Amino acid sequence: MVVHRMIPDFRRTAALNSLRELGWFSHLEWYEEIDSTNRSLHRRIKDGSIALPALIVTDVQTQGAGRGGNRWFSPPGCLMFSVGFSSRDLLLQGGASLASLPLQVGLSVAQAIAPLVRSQPMVKWPNDVYIEDRKVCGILMETSYGNAGIGDDFVIVGIGINCHVRFDAANDEVRRNAVSLHEVVRTSGEVSSALESVVPESVLLRFLQVFRENLVRFQEDPESFMQAWRTHDWLAERWVSVQQPHREVIGRVVGIDRTGGLCLIDSLGIVHTILSGTVRLIPTDAGVNHH
Ligand code: BTN
């Protein structure tokens, strides 16, 4: 049986050095265990005890938060971190629009892990990342608007990536739907070096490099964002149902618009642009009129 340990000290120290060398974060912390990196970052920003941009990483979460009030399965081997930006940081980073930022984060995860795995990672709008139709990464973004003007606004980007996770202790849904990078790693030479490429700290550094470049590139060249999205769009041409607080929209996905809205065409040919909602695939034999 494989025993999953916390990241050993020497690896964490090396990772922290590499993170410092990036020169991006004014504040960096790496815990062995914490309730939730999103919550912790939120508390620290609110009490004014840290400078932004900030990064908090942990080996384990006791109350990992998912979207829609769900819990995030957070054992050792899952890379879990939160990045906090002020609106000003984002402007300095190229000015990513808040509307498409969630999509840019998911896309950056997909691009960062693509060279490490045997199949193309795909993004399920707005930002879940899937490999071979199972979820490998979840993203929880929280924005806060202060009262004292733009300088008070901040965004927390919380990311969980299953790097070397065993799902035995997870609930049924996670066991059915989740995948870990080590299960789908690309092996051309030695298996051990392939597995090393997907350890949490390597995946974290790859992601941060790709994300940082994308913040600038996608802003300067919005078409490159649209192009990259099309390459990783898991929902393209699929029939979906989108649950919103007061309605359900059913349609075929035709892509996204420039602000990151999901575009669907319903069975009457009407185009709907979705800004938020829970998207579910409709099995093709569900009797929906597709014409
Ligand atoms: C989802 O429901 O898909 C989003 C999951 C987000 C999980 C990450 S793990 C790091 C960060 N801290 C949290 O408590 N949640 C996010």
XYZ file of C-alpha atoms and ligand atoms in Angstrom:
307
model
C 0.000 0.000 0.000
C 1.251 3.467 -0.830
C 1.407 5.663 2.253
C 0.837 9.290 1.505
C 2.907 11.638 3.536
C 3.040 15.350 3.831
C 5.643 16.939 1.639
C 9.044 16.412 3.350
C 10.713 19.527 4.741
C 13.565 19.631 2.226
C 11.128 19.597 -0.694
C 8.967 22.295 0.858
C 12.028 24.468 1.514
C 13.228 24.063 -2.087
C 9.741 24.895 -3.365
C 9.525 28.011 -1.196
C 12.892 29.160 -2.557
C 11.695 28.716 -6.139
C 8.483 30.561 -5.303
C 10.484 33.451 -3.840
C 12.620 33.539 -6.960
C 9.505 34.089 -9.049
C 9.408 37.500 -7.361
C 5.642 37.657 -7.671
C 4.324 37.376 -4.115
C 4.744 39.836 -1.269
C 3.614 37.143 1.143
C 4.133 33.368 1.027
C 3.091 30.639 3.445
C 3.110 26.860 3.235
C 1.234 24.905 5.914
C 1.208 21.210 6.725
C -2.451 21.493 7.664
C -4.981 24.296 7.740
C -8.790 24.574 7.655
C -8.952 26.073 4.148
C -6.445 28.173 2.237
C -9.282 30.361 0.910
C -10.645 31.014 4.396
C -7.226 31.607 5.879
C -6.303 34.067 3.138
C -9.633 35.825 3.541
C -9.047 36.242 7.297
C -5.500 37.488 6.793
C -6.490 40.028 4.142
C -9.383 41.292 6.249
C -7.267 41.749 9.388
C -4.640 43.542 7.347
C -1.848 41.196 8.421
C -0.499 40.391 4.966
C 0.479 42.240 1.833
C -0.862 41.263 -1.586
C -0.243 39.521 -3.890
C -0.109 36.593 -1.466
C 0.099 32.826 -1.814
C -0.962 30.279 0.789
C -0.293 26.591 0.158
C -1.098 23.607 2.344
C -0.491 19.846 2.325
C -3.858 19.067 3.950
C -7.121 20.948 4.571
C -9.528 20.045 7.342
C -12.392 22.073 5.832
C -11.581 22.376 2.142
C -14.314 24.453 0.520
C -15.814 23.681 -2.887
C -18.284 25.580 -5.013
C -21.947 25.626 -4.085
C -21.221 24.899 -0.408
C -19.616 21.531 -1.222
C -16.553 20.212 0.556
C -13.310 19.661 -1.340
C -11.621 16.308 -0.669
C -8.310 17.575 0.723
C -5.861 14.783 1.687
C -2.049 14.837 1.266
C -1.123 14.523 -2.405
C -3.665 17.132 -3.453
C -2.091 20.461 -4.326
C -4.170 23.084 -2.527
C -3.442 26.764 -2.610
C -4.975 30.213 -2.781
C -3.640 33.315 -4.425
C -4.876 36.726 -3.301
C -4.702 39.774 -5.519
C -5.868 43.312 -5.038
C -7.650 44.814 -8.045
C -4.567 46.962 -8.438
C -2.313 43.855 -8.669
C -4.510 42.514 -11.434
C -4.309 45.785 -13.319
C -0.534 45.735 -12.993
C -0.503 42.142 -14.227
C -2.073 43.162 -17.494
C -5.593 43.999 -16.372
C -7.406 40.663 -16.733
C -11.112 41.375 -16.729
C -12.804 39.973 -13.657
C -15.459 38.369 -15.837
C -13.089 36.092 -17.733
C -10.552 35.617 -14.928
C -12.174 32.388 -13.666
C -11.892 30.926 -17.167
C -8.305 32.095 -17.524
C -7.396 30.318 -14.290
C -8.905 26.995 -15.421
C -7.341 27.326 -18.828
C -3.947 28.014 -17.262
C -4.247 24.843 -15.159
C -5.129 22.837 -18.291
C -2.195 24.292 -20.222
C 0.228 23.809 -17.324
C -0.551 20.108 -16.862
C -1.009 19.255 -20.569
C 2.655 18.263 -21.145
C 2.582 15.980 -18.069
C -0.401 13.787 -18.942
C -1.321 11.299 -21.632
C -4.588 12.966 -22.722
C -5.577 16.558 -23.366
C -6.882 18.262 -20.195
C -10.218 19.931 -20.878
C -12.001 22.768 -19.116
C -15.647 22.508 -18.201
C -17.049 26.048 -18.166
C -16.378 28.031 -16.131
C -13.261 26.366 -14.777
C -13.324 22.722 -13.701
C -10.488 20.806 -15.333
C -11.118 17.288 -16.604
C -8.874 14.542 -17.916
C -10.434 11.550 -19.647
C -13.833 12.812 -18.521
C -12.953 12.878 -14.834
C -12.323 15.952 -12.699
C -8.712 16.650 -11.771
C -8.981 20.255 -10.585
C -11.552 22.496 -8.944
C -11.366 26.249 -8.559
C -13.138 28.439 -6.033
C -12.893 32.160 -6.665
C -14.101 34.746 -4.224
C -14.207 38.461 -4.808
C -14.677 41.151 -2.231
C -15.488 44.752 -2.861
C -14.438 47.143 -0.116
C -16.137 50.395 0.741
C -13.133 52.619 0.512
C -12.710 52.407 -3.238
C -10.814 50.202 -5.651
C -7.748 49.801 -3.429
C -9.865 47.739 -1.021
C -11.061 45.184 -3.541
C -9.496 41.783 -3.655
C -9.840 38.476 -5.411
C -9.017 35.085 -3.933
C -8.300 32.308 -6.405
C -8.423 28.931 -4.628
C -7.232 25.899 -6.549
C -7.204 22.197 -5.770
C -5.366 19.839 -8.127
C -5.327 16.088 -7.497
C -1.647 15.310 -8.021
C -1.172 12.030 -6.180
C -4.470 11.388 -4.477
C -6.108 8.094 -3.581
C -9.852 8.411 -3.425
C -10.587 5.376 -1.195
C -11.666 7.602 1.681
C -13.684 9.991 -0.498
C -17.457 9.959 -0.958
C -19.084 7.994 -3.793
C -19.416 10.945 -6.116
C -15.749 11.899 -5.807
C -14.684 8.247 -6.214
C -16.726 8.001 -9.427
C -15.839 11.357 -10.956
C -12.356 12.332 -9.806
C -8.974 11.517 -11.271
C -5.468 12.131 -10.005
C -2.558 13.171 -12.225
C -0.485 10.136 -11.206
C -3.135 7.870 -12.797
C -2.891 9.572 -16.180
C 0.729 10.704 -16.201
C 2.587 10.637 -19.527
C 5.303 7.956 -19.356
C 7.836 7.889 -22.133
C 10.881 6.900 -20.056
C 11.130 5.954 -16.426
C 7.887 5.760 -14.491
C 9.527 7.257 -11.397
C 10.603 10.428 -13.209
C 7.159 10.736 -14.787
C 5.645 10.530 -11.304
C 8.092 13.150 -10.051
C 6.821 15.550 -12.699
C 3.385 15.558 -11.052
C 4.378 16.137 -7.417
C 2.418 19.068 -5.953
C 5.271 21.591 -5.813
C 6.278 21.043 -9.469
C 2.689 21.400 -10.617
C 2.334 24.577 -8.536
C 5.396 26.205 -10.107
C 4.356 25.244 -13.622
C 0.877 26.638 -13.052
C 2.125 29.954 -11.652
C 4.462 30.470 -14.604
C 1.774 29.722 -17.172
C -0.871 31.774 -15.348
C 1.371 34.799 -15.017
C 2.227 34.755 -18.724
C -1.417 34.267 -19.649
C -2.584 37.257 -17.608
C -0.518 39.458 -19.878
C -0.920 37.538 -23.148
C -4.688 37.108 -22.995
C -5.103 40.794 -22.255
C -2.849 41.906 -25.083
C -4.236 39.386 -27.539
C -7.819 38.367 -26.668
C -7.958 36.082 -29.709
C -5.212 33.917 -28.158
C -7.552 33.394 -25.192
C -10.451 32.392 -27.460
C -8.157 30.078 -29.423
C -6.774 28.413 -26.291
C -10.302 28.019 -24.937
C -11.422 26.217 -28.098
C -8.495 23.779 -27.720
C -9.572 22.835 -24.193
C -13.353 23.315 -24.353
C -14.881 20.165 -22.843
C -18.455 21.285 -23.487
C -18.122 22.276 -27.149
C -21.034 20.923 -29.206
C -22.466 19.083 -26.215
C -26.042 19.411 -25.001
C -26.213 20.780 -21.490
C -28.667 21.967 -18.918
C -27.766 25.095 -16.974
C -29.438 25.477 -13.624
C -29.883 29.068 -12.508
C -31.742 30.304 -9.413
C -35.017 30.893 -11.266
C -34.752 28.987 -14.510
C -33.146 26.147 -16.379
C -31.688 26.635 -19.858
C -31.168 23.657 -22.153
C -29.131 23.923 -25.296
C -26.131 22.955 -27.376
C -22.881 24.676 -26.413
C -21.393 26.727 -29.226
C -18.534 28.338 -27.264
C -17.920 31.418 -25.153
C -18.080 35.124 -25.854
C -15.197 37.514 -25.210
C -16.279 38.232 -21.654
C -16.320 34.521 -20.839
C -20.104 33.958 -21.041
C -21.189 30.467 -22.136
C -23.158 30.513 -25.408
C -25.884 27.939 -26.020
C -28.379 27.456 -28.818
C -31.679 25.967 -27.700
C -33.918 23.677 -29.742
C -35.746 26.720 -31.177
C -32.474 28.173 -32.429
C -32.403 30.916 -29.803
C -28.944 31.857 -28.524
C -28.502 32.193 -24.753
C -25.436 33.665 -23.092
C -24.952 32.299 -19.604
C -22.987 34.279 -17.036
C -23.433 31.950 -14.076
C -25.107 28.684 -13.240
C -24.454 24.993 -12.735
C -23.863 23.151 -15.980
C -24.747 19.492 -16.420
C -24.245 17.339 -19.482
C -27.426 15.890 -20.922
C -26.936 12.262 -21.949
C -27.524 12.106 -25.709
C -30.199 9.430 -25.369
C -32.288 11.555 -22.966
C -34.942 12.188 -25.564
C -34.167 15.855 -26.081
C -35.043 17.174 -29.526
C -31.629 18.080 -30.915
C -32.827 19.622 -34.169
C -14.915 23.053 -6.688
O -15.947 22.851 -6.020
O -14.715 22.456 -7.735
C -13.894 24.040 -6.193
C -12.882 23.393 -5.293
C -11.799 24.350 -4.835
C -10.850 23.699 -3.855
C -9.689 24.576 -3.496
S -8.471 23.711 -2.568
C -7.655 25.203 -2.203
C -8.714 26.250 -1.960
N -9.107 26.270 -0.568
C -10.349 25.829 -0.397
O -10.916 25.695 0.715
N -10.915 25.548 -1.582
C -10.005 25.816 -2.672
